[in-house]
Short mmCIF file of C-alpha atoms in Angstrom, two decimals:
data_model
loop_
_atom_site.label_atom_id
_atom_site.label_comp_id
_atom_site.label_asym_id
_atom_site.label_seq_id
_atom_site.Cartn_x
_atom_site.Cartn_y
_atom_site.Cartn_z
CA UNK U 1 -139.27 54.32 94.63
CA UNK U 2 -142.70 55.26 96.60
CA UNK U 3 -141.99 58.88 96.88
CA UNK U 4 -141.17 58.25 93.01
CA UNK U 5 -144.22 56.52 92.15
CA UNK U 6 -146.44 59.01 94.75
CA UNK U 7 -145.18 62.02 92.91
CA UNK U 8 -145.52 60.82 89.19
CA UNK U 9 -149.72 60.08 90.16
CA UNK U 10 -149.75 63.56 91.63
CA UNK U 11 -148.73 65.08 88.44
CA UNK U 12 -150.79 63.02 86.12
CA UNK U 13 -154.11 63.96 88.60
CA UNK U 14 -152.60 67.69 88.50
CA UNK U 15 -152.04 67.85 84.47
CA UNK U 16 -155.71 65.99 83.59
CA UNK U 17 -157.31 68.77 85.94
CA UNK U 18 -155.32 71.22 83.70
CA UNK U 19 -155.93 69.53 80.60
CA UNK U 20 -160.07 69.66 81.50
CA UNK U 21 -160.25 73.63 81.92
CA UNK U 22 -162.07 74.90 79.06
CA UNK U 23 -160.50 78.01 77.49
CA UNK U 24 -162.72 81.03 76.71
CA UNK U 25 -161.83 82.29 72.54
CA UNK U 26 -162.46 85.64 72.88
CA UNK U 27 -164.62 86.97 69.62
CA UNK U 28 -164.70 89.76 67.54
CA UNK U 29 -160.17 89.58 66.89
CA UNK U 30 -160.03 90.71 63.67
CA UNK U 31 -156.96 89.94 61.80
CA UNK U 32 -155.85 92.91 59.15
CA UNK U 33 -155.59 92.47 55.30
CA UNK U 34 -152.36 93.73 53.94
CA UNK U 35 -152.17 94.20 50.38
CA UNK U 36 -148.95 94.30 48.70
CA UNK U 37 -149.48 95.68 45.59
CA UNK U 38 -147.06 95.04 42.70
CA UNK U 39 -145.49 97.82 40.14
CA UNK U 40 -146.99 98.03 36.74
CA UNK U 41 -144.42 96.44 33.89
CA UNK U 42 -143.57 93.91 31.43
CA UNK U 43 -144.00 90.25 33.10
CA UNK U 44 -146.08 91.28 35.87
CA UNK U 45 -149.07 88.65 35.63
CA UNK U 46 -146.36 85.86 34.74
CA UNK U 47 -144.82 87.30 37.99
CA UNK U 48 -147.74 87.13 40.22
CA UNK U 49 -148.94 84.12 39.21
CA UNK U 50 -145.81 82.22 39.59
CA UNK U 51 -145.12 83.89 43.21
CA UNK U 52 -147.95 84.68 44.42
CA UNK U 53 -149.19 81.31 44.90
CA UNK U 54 -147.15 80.23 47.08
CA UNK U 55 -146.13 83.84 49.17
CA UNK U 56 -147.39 87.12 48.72
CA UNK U 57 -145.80 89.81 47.20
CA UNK U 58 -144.60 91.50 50.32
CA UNK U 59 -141.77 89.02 50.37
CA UNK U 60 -140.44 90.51 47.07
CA UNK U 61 -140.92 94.03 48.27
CA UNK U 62 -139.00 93.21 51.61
CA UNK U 63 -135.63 92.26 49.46
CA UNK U 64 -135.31 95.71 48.73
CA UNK U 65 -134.11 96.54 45.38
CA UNK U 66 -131.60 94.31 44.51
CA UNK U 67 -129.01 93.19 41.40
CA UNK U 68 -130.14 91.15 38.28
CA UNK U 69 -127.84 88.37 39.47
CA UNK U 70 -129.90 88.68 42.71
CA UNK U 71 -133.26 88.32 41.44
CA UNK U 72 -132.19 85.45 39.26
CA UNK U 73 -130.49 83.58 41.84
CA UNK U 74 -133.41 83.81 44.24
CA UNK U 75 -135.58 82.76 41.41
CA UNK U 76 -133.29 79.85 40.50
CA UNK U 77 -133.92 79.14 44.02
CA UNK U 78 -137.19 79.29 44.12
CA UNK U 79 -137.27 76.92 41.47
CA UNK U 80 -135.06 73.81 43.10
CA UNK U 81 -135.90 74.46 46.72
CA UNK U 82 -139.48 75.44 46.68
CA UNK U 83 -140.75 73.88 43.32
CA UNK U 84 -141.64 77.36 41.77
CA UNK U 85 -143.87 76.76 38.76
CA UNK U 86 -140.95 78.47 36.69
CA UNK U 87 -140.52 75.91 33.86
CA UNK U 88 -139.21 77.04 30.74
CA UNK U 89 -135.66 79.62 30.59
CA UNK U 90 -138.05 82.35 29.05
CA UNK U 91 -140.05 82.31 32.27
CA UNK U 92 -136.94 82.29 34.84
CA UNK U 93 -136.24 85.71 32.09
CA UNK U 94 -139.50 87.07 32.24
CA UNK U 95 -139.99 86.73 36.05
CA UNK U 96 -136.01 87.71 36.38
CA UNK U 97 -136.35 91.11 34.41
CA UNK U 98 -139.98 91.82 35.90
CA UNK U 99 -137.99 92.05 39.58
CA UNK U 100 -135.06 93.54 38.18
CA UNK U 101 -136.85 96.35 35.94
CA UNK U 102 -138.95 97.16 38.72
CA UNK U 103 -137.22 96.12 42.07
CA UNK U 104 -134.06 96.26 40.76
CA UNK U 105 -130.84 98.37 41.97
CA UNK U 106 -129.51 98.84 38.15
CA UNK U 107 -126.72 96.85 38.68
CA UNK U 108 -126.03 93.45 36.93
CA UNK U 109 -124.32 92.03 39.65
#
């Protein structure tokens, strides 16, 4: 029980040396600005500013180009999981037919 004792104040005088070092930031990191910028089309402010708020575009644009029933199953998604501000059925269509018309593969399903 000693030894036990003996080795647990050895590592608490070990980890509050540690925990004392002061770490050097190093200045100057610059962190890149990637735009992601969105087609042209029908819907695409109602789009953006129902995404974009909450993840940039580059998430849409890493999907690849996907069905109708995709895109309006991910937005249905977005909706109940993440609380998309997507209220009304003529936005979950205009946001739905923005991805599809210009992200879309050109199949329904």
């Amino acid at each position: 029980m000693k030894k036990f004792t003996a080795l647990f104040i050895l590592f608490a005088c070990l980890h509050s040396l540690h925990a004392n070092e002061t770490v050097k930031i190093e200045k100057g990191i610059k962190i890149p600005h990637i735009e992601f910028p969105m087609k042209e089309g029908k819907g695409m402010y109602s789009t953006k500013g129902k995404c974009n708020m909450c993840h940039s575009f580059g998430y849409i644009i890493n999907q690849g180009n996907q069905s109708r029933k995709f895109w309006r199953d991910k937005v249905i998604k977005m909706i109940k999981v993440f609380k998309a501000p997507i209220y009304t059925k003529e936005d979950i269509d205009t946001v739905t037919n923005y991805l599809f018309e210009n992200y879309g593969n050109g199949k329904e399903e």
